[in-house]
Short mmCIF file of C-alpha atoms in Angstrom, two decimals:
data_model
loop_
_atom_site.label_atom_id
_atom_site.label_comp_id
_atom_site.label_asym_id
_atom_site.label_seq_id
_atom_site.Cartn_x
_atom_site.Cartn_y
_atom_site.Cartn_z
CA UNK C 287 14.48 -6.82 9.77
CA UNK C 288 15.30 -9.04 6.78
CA UNK C 289 18.81 -9.41 5.40
CA UNK C 290 19.76 -8.54 1.79
CA UNK C 291 20.04 -12.27 1.08
CA UNK C 292 16.52 -12.88 2.41
CA UNK C 293 15.21 -9.97 0.34
CA UNK C 294 16.81 -11.44 -2.79
CA UNK C 295 15.33 -14.88 -2.06
CA UNK C 296 11.88 -13.38 -1.58
CA UNK C 297 12.15 -11.41 -4.83
CA UNK C 298 13.25 -14.56 -6.68
CA UNK C 299 10.20 -16.39 -5.30
CA UNK C 300 7.90 -13.60 -6.47
CA UNK C 301 9.45 -13.71 -9.93
CA UNK C 302 9.04 -17.48 -10.02
CA UNK C 303 5.34 -17.32 -9.21
CA UNK C 304 4.70 -14.53 -11.72
CA UNK C 305 6.48 -16.52 -14.42
CA UNK C 306 4.37 -19.57 -13.68
CA UNK C 307 6.81 -21.63 -11.62
CA UNK C 308 6.56 -22.77 -8.01
CA UNK C 309 8.68 -20.91 -5.43
CA UNK C 310 11.90 -22.54 -4.18
CA UNK C 311 11.90 -25.30 -6.81
CA UNK C 312 11.07 -26.14 -10.39
CA UNK C 313 8.77 -28.95 -11.43
CA UNK C 314 10.79 -32.18 -11.28
CA UNK C 315 10.36 -32.92 -15.00
CA UNK C 316 11.63 -29.48 -15.94
CA UNK C 317 14.60 -29.65 -13.58
CA UNK C 318 15.64 -33.04 -14.94
CA UNK C 319 15.59 -31.71 -18.51
CA UNK C 320 17.26 -28.37 -17.88
CA UNK C 321 19.40 -27.38 -20.86
CA UNK C 322 17.67 -29.69 -23.34
CA UNK C 323 16.13 -27.98 -26.40
CA UNK C 324 12.72 -26.46 -25.68
CA UNK C 325 12.43 -24.95 -29.14
CA UNK C 326 14.20 -26.13 -32.29
CA UNK C 327 14.29 -24.14 -35.52
CA UNK C 328 15.45 -25.80 -38.73
CA UNK C 329 16.18 -24.00 -42.02
CA UNK C 330 13.84 -21.07 -41.27
CA UNK C 331 13.24 -18.87 -44.30
CA UNK C 332 11.22 -15.67 -44.51
CA UNK C 333 10.81 -13.43 -47.55
CA UNK C 334 9.07 -10.13 -48.21
CA UNK C 335 8.20 -10.43 -51.88
CA UNK C 336 11.49 -11.08 -53.67
CA UNK C 337 13.60 -9.98 -50.71
CA UNK C 338 14.94 -12.77 -48.52
CA UNK C 339 15.00 -11.48 -44.95
CA UNK C 340 15.88 -14.78 -43.22
CA UNK C 341 17.92 -17.23 -45.26
CA UNK C 342 17.62 -20.72 -43.89
CA UNK C 343 18.76 -20.34 -40.27
CA UNK C 344 18.79 -23.11 -37.66
CA UNK C 345 19.12 -22.78 -33.89
CA UNK C 346 17.94 -24.19 -30.57
CA UNK C 347 16.68 -22.61 -27.35
CA UNK C 348 17.73 -24.70 -24.33
CA UNK C 349 15.19 -25.14 -21.56
CA UNK C 350 15.69 -22.76 -18.64
CA UNK C 351 18.34 -20.65 -20.35
CA UNK C 352 18.64 -17.20 -21.92
CA UNK C 353 19.50 -17.35 -25.61
CA UNK C 354 20.19 -14.15 -27.51
CA UNK C 355 20.18 -13.31 -31.20
CA UNK C 356 22.27 -10.22 -31.89
CA UNK C 357 23.19 -8.28 -34.98
CA UNK C 358 22.94 -4.94 -36.73
CA UNK C 359 19.71 -3.21 -37.68
CA UNK C 360 18.18 -4.95 -40.68
CA UNK C 361 19.91 -8.28 -40.08
CA UNK C 362 16.60 -10.15 -39.78
CA UNK C 363 16.37 -10.44 -35.99
CA UNK C 364 12.85 -9.06 -35.55
CA UNK C 365 11.61 -10.98 -38.58
CA UNK C 366 12.87 -14.17 -36.93
CA UNK C 367 10.80 -13.44 -33.81
CA UNK C 368 7.74 -12.57 -35.86
CA UNK C 369 8.08 -15.89 -37.67
CA UNK C 370 8.28 -17.80 -34.38
CA UNK C 371 5.12 -16.01 -33.19
CA UNK C 372 3.27 -16.75 -36.44
CA UNK C 373 2.98 -13.07 -37.31
CA UNK C 374 4.78 -13.35 -40.66
CA UNK C 375 4.51 -16.15 -43.17
CA UNK C 376 7.41 -18.59 -43.36
CA UNK C 377 8.80 -19.40 -46.79
CA UNK C 378 10.33 -22.61 -45.48
CA UNK C 379 11.68 -24.50 -42.51
CA UNK C 380 10.22 -25.89 -39.30
CA UNK C 381 9.66 -24.70 -35.73
CA UNK C 382 9.27 -27.34 -33.03
CA UNK C 383 8.25 -26.31 -29.53
CA UNK C 384 8.51 -29.16 -27.06
CA UNK C 385 7.13 -31.64 -29.58
CA UNK C 386 4.55 -29.28 -31.10
CA UNK C 387 4.95 -28.10 -34.69
CA UNK C 388 4.40 -24.34 -34.67
CA UNK C 389 5.26 -23.89 -38.35
CA UNK C 390 1.68 -23.31 -39.53
CA UNK C 391 0.00 -22.58 -36.21
CA UNK C 392 -2.09 -19.42 -35.77
CA UNK C 393 -0.61 -16.71 -33.48
CA UNK C 394 -3.28 -17.08 -30.77
CA UNK C 395 -2.69 -20.82 -30.62
CA UNK C 396 1.07 -20.25 -30.33
CA UNK C 397 0.42 -18.02 -27.31
CA UNK C 398 -1.82 -20.66 -25.76
CA UNK C 399 0.91 -23.25 -26.27
CA UNK C 400 3.21 -21.14 -24.07
CA UNK C 401 5.21 -18.93 -26.45
CA UNK C 402 4.65 -15.23 -25.72
CA UNK C 403 6.36 -12.24 -27.33
CA UNK C 404 7.13 -8.76 -25.99
CA UNK C 405 7.06 -6.73 -29.18
CA UNK C 406 9.61 -4.17 -30.36
CA UNK C 407 8.52 -0.72 -29.24
CA UNK C 408 6.62 -2.28 -26.31
CA UNK C 409 3.19 -2.05 -28.05
CA UNK C 410 1.29 -1.15 -24.90
CA UNK C 411 -2.34 -0.15 -25.40
CA UNK C 412 -1.90 3.53 -24.68
CA UNK C 413 -5.59 4.43 -24.26
CA UNK C 414 -6.11 1.73 -21.63
CA UNK C 415 -4.92 1.87 -18.04
CA UNK C 416 -1.95 -0.08 -16.73
CA UNK C 417 -4.32 -2.45 -14.93
CA UNK C 418 -6.40 -3.02 -18.06
CA UNK C 419 -3.25 -3.81 -20.07
CA UNK C 420 -2.30 -6.44 -17.52
CA UNK C 421 -5.81 -7.92 -17.54
CA UNK C 422 -5.58 -8.39 -21.31
CA UNK C 423 -2.32 -10.29 -20.85
CA UNK C 424 -4.30 -13.15 -19.30
CA UNK C 425 -6.98 -13.20 -22.00
CA UNK C 426 -6.02 -16.55 -23.55
CA UNK C 427 -5.96 -18.29 -20.15
CA UNK C 428 -9.74 -17.95 -19.59
CA UNK C 429 -9.37 -17.64 -15.81
CA UNK C 430 -11.69 -16.15 -13.21
CA UNK C 431 -11.44 -12.64 -11.85
CA UNK C 432 -9.99 -13.69 -8.49
CA UNK C 433 -7.13 -15.63 -10.06
CA UNK C 434 -6.46 -12.86 -12.58
CA UNK C 435 -6.33 -10.18 -9.89
CA UNK C 436 -3.97 -12.33 -7.79
CA UNK C 437 -1.64 -12.66 -10.78
CA UNK C 438 -1.77 -8.90 -11.39
CA UNK C 439 -0.84 -8.28 -7.76
CA UNK C 440 2.23 -10.48 -8.24
CA UNK C 441 3.24 -8.38 -11.25
CA UNK C 442 2.87 -5.28 -9.08
CA UNK C 443 5.21 -6.89 -6.57
CA UNK C 444 7.79 -7.30 -9.32
CA UNK C 445 7.29 -3.80 -10.70
CA UNK C 446 6.06 -1.53 -7.86
CA UNK C 447 6.01 1.45 -10.19
CA UNK C 448 3.21 -0.20 -12.16
CA UNK C 449 1.06 -0.42 -9.05
CA UNK C 450 1.59 3.29 -8.43
CA UNK C 451 0.37 3.97 -11.98
CA UNK C 452 -2.29 1.22 -12.06
CA UNK C 453 -5.26 3.49 -12.82
CA UNK C 454 -3.35 5.82 -15.13
CA UNK C 455 -3.23 5.53 -18.90
CA UNK C 456 -0.34 3.47 -20.26
CA UNK C 457 0.33 6.18 -22.84
CA UNK C 458 1.26 8.65 -20.10
CA UNK C 459 4.11 6.52 -18.76
CA UNK C 460 7.81 6.80 -19.53
CA UNK C 461 9.52 4.41 -21.93
CA UNK C 462 11.02 2.43 -19.08
CA UNK C 463 7.66 2.10 -17.33
CA UNK C 464 6.02 0.97 -20.56
CA UNK C 465 8.71 -1.69 -20.99
CA UNK C 466 7.99 -2.94 -17.46
CA UNK C 467 4.31 -3.05 -18.39
CA UNK C 468 5.00 -4.94 -21.62
CA UNK C 469 7.01 -7.58 -19.74
CA UNK C 470 4.41 -7.79 -16.98
CA UNK C 471 1.60 -8.20 -19.52
CA UNK C 472 3.52 -11.04 -21.20
CA UNK C 473 4.07 -12.77 -17.84
CA UNK C 474 0.30 -12.64 -17.25
CA UNK C 475 -0.03 -15.22 -20.03
CA UNK C 476 2.14 -17.62 -17.95
CA UNK C 477 4.56 -18.39 -20.80
CA UNK C 478 7.00 -21.26 -20.96
CA UNK C 479 9.07 -19.32 -23.51
CA UNK C 480 9.34 -15.53 -23.42
CA UNK C 481 10.40 -13.78 -26.64
CA UNK C 482 11.74 -10.22 -26.28
CA UNK C 483 12.35 -7.88 -29.21
CA UNK C 484 14.79 -5.03 -28.47
CA UNK C 485 13.74 -4.38 -24.84
CA UNK C 486 16.49 -1.74 -24.45
CA UNK C 487 15.33 0.36 -27.40
CA UNK C 488 15.09 4.06 -26.57
CA UNK C 489 15.78 3.64 -22.85
CA UNK C 490 18.34 5.43 -20.68
CA UNK C 491 21.40 3.30 -19.77
CA UNK C 492 20.43 3.03 -16.10
CA UNK C 493 16.95 1.78 -17.06
CA UNK C 494 18.48 -0.69 -19.52
CA UNK C 495 20.64 -2.14 -16.74
CA UNK C 496 17.59 -2.54 -14.51
CA UNK C 497 15.55 -4.23 -17.27
CA UNK C 498 18.35 -6.69 -18.03
CA UNK C 499 18.85 -7.41 -14.34
CA UNK C 500 15.14 -8.21 -14.03
CA UNK C 501 15.28 -10.49 -17.08
CA UNK C 502 18.10 -12.46 -15.51
CA UNK C 503 16.13 -12.79 -12.27
CA UNK C 504 13.02 -13.94 -14.16
CA UNK C 505 15.17 -16.51 -15.96
CA UNK C 506 16.50 -17.80 -12.64
CA UNK C 507 12.90 -18.70 -11.77
CA UNK C 508 13.02 -21.27 -14.58
CA UNK C 509 11.55 -19.30 -17.49
CA UNK C 510 13.25 -19.81 -20.86
CA UNK C 511 14.02 -16.51 -22.64
CA UNK C 512 14.88 -15.69 -26.26
CA UNK C 513 16.26 -12.17 -26.48
CA UNK C 514 16.74 -10.20 -29.71
CA UNK C 515 18.97 -7.16 -29.20
CA UNK C 516 21.08 -4.50 -30.91
CA UNK C 517 22.72 -3.78 -27.54
CA UNK C 518 25.19 -6.58 -28.09
CA UNK C 519 27.28 -6.05 -24.97
CA UNK C 520 24.35 -6.16 -22.55
CA UNK C 521 22.72 -9.11 -24.32
CA UNK C 522 25.87 -11.24 -24.36
CA UNK C 523 26.54 -10.50 -20.69
CA UNK C 524 23.33 -12.17 -19.56
CA UNK C 525 23.05 -14.85 -22.26
CA UNK C 526 23.84 -18.52 -21.74
CA UNK C 527 23.79 -19.11 -25.50
CA UNK C 528 24.18 -16.60 -28.34
CA UNK C 529 23.94 -16.34 -32.11
CA UNK C 530 25.11 -13.53 -34.41
CA UNK C 531 22.86 -12.79 -37.39
CA UNK C 532 24.14 -10.93 -40.45
CA UNK C 533 21.98 -10.24 -43.51
CA UNK C 534 19.65 -13.10 -42.70
CA UNK C 535 22.28 -15.74 -41.91
CA UNK C 536 23.77 -16.97 -38.64
CA UNK C 537 27.53 -16.37 -38.86
CA UNK C 538 28.66 -17.09 -35.29
CA UNK C 539 27.39 -19.00 -32.28
CA UNK C 540 28.62 -19.91 -28.83
CA UNK C 541 28.11 -19.00 -25.20
CA UNK C 542 27.53 -15.35 -24.32
CA UNK C 543 30.98 -15.14 -22.74
CA UNK C 544 32.66 -16.77 -25.75
CA UNK C 545 31.17 -14.25 -28.14
CA UNK C 546 32.00 -11.35 -25.83
CA UNK C 547 35.64 -12.37 -26.20
CA UNK C 548 35.49 -13.09 -29.94
CA UNK C 549 37.65 -10.61 -31.91
CA UNK C 550 35.13 -10.50 -34.80
CA UNK C 551 32.30 -9.59 -32.42
CA UNK C 552 34.43 -7.05 -30.61
CA UNK C 553 35.43 -5.34 -33.85
CA UNK C 554 32.00 -5.37 -35.46
CA UNK C 555 29.74 -4.64 -32.47
CA UNK C 556 31.70 -3.61 -29.37
CA UNK C 557 33.89 -0.84 -30.75
CA UNK C 558 37.23 -2.59 -30.10
#
């Protein structure tokens, strides 16, 4: 019988493989550069007509860390993610991903470069089965069936509930199950940077805790994560680095723990 510590080690290995890393260790180049900027955003601006949604923000996402962008509804958080994914037009600024300029790159090319987003509201394909959704996650990788099925099996190891529902329609699953599917589908693309937009939205507190625990475990495998959240407390608890966005501008930054203890954050977002 395995010990709890052995079970945790095995689960971490499974997460590492699903996220595209090797079990037990990271690639030497990645380990040596841990904490250095993987993505750098400079003076990002996004407008919808005459309305400025994002007003010249700059930030960095360190390699191998969880960075979170928090703020109230309408602050510009989701627009920021859409701009990074190439899904909305940028009015100005630059986005550098490990030496690649993503500023004018098409969304499918951004995915192929290693930046993959889990959309707000999960955006699962409800008329397809769970298994079919996962298959589509690997579309840009152009891999054979055997490799794709092996990757799907690893996702099922991470989220056993998905395997139980593999042949069922995604639209018949609960919100929590659909969020697991959305994350699993994103991992099928083998990202280097995972973008998550409001993963706690509409979920029961116990499910939210489980999702955030899984995100931290995935991050421990070496995957860099950028998390956009209205659930400020949960986001700051797991974040290495954090930014507060208000009406399209970054007004505070620091470690997750620093911002948890910041009186302005506590008053505005934590009910203190």
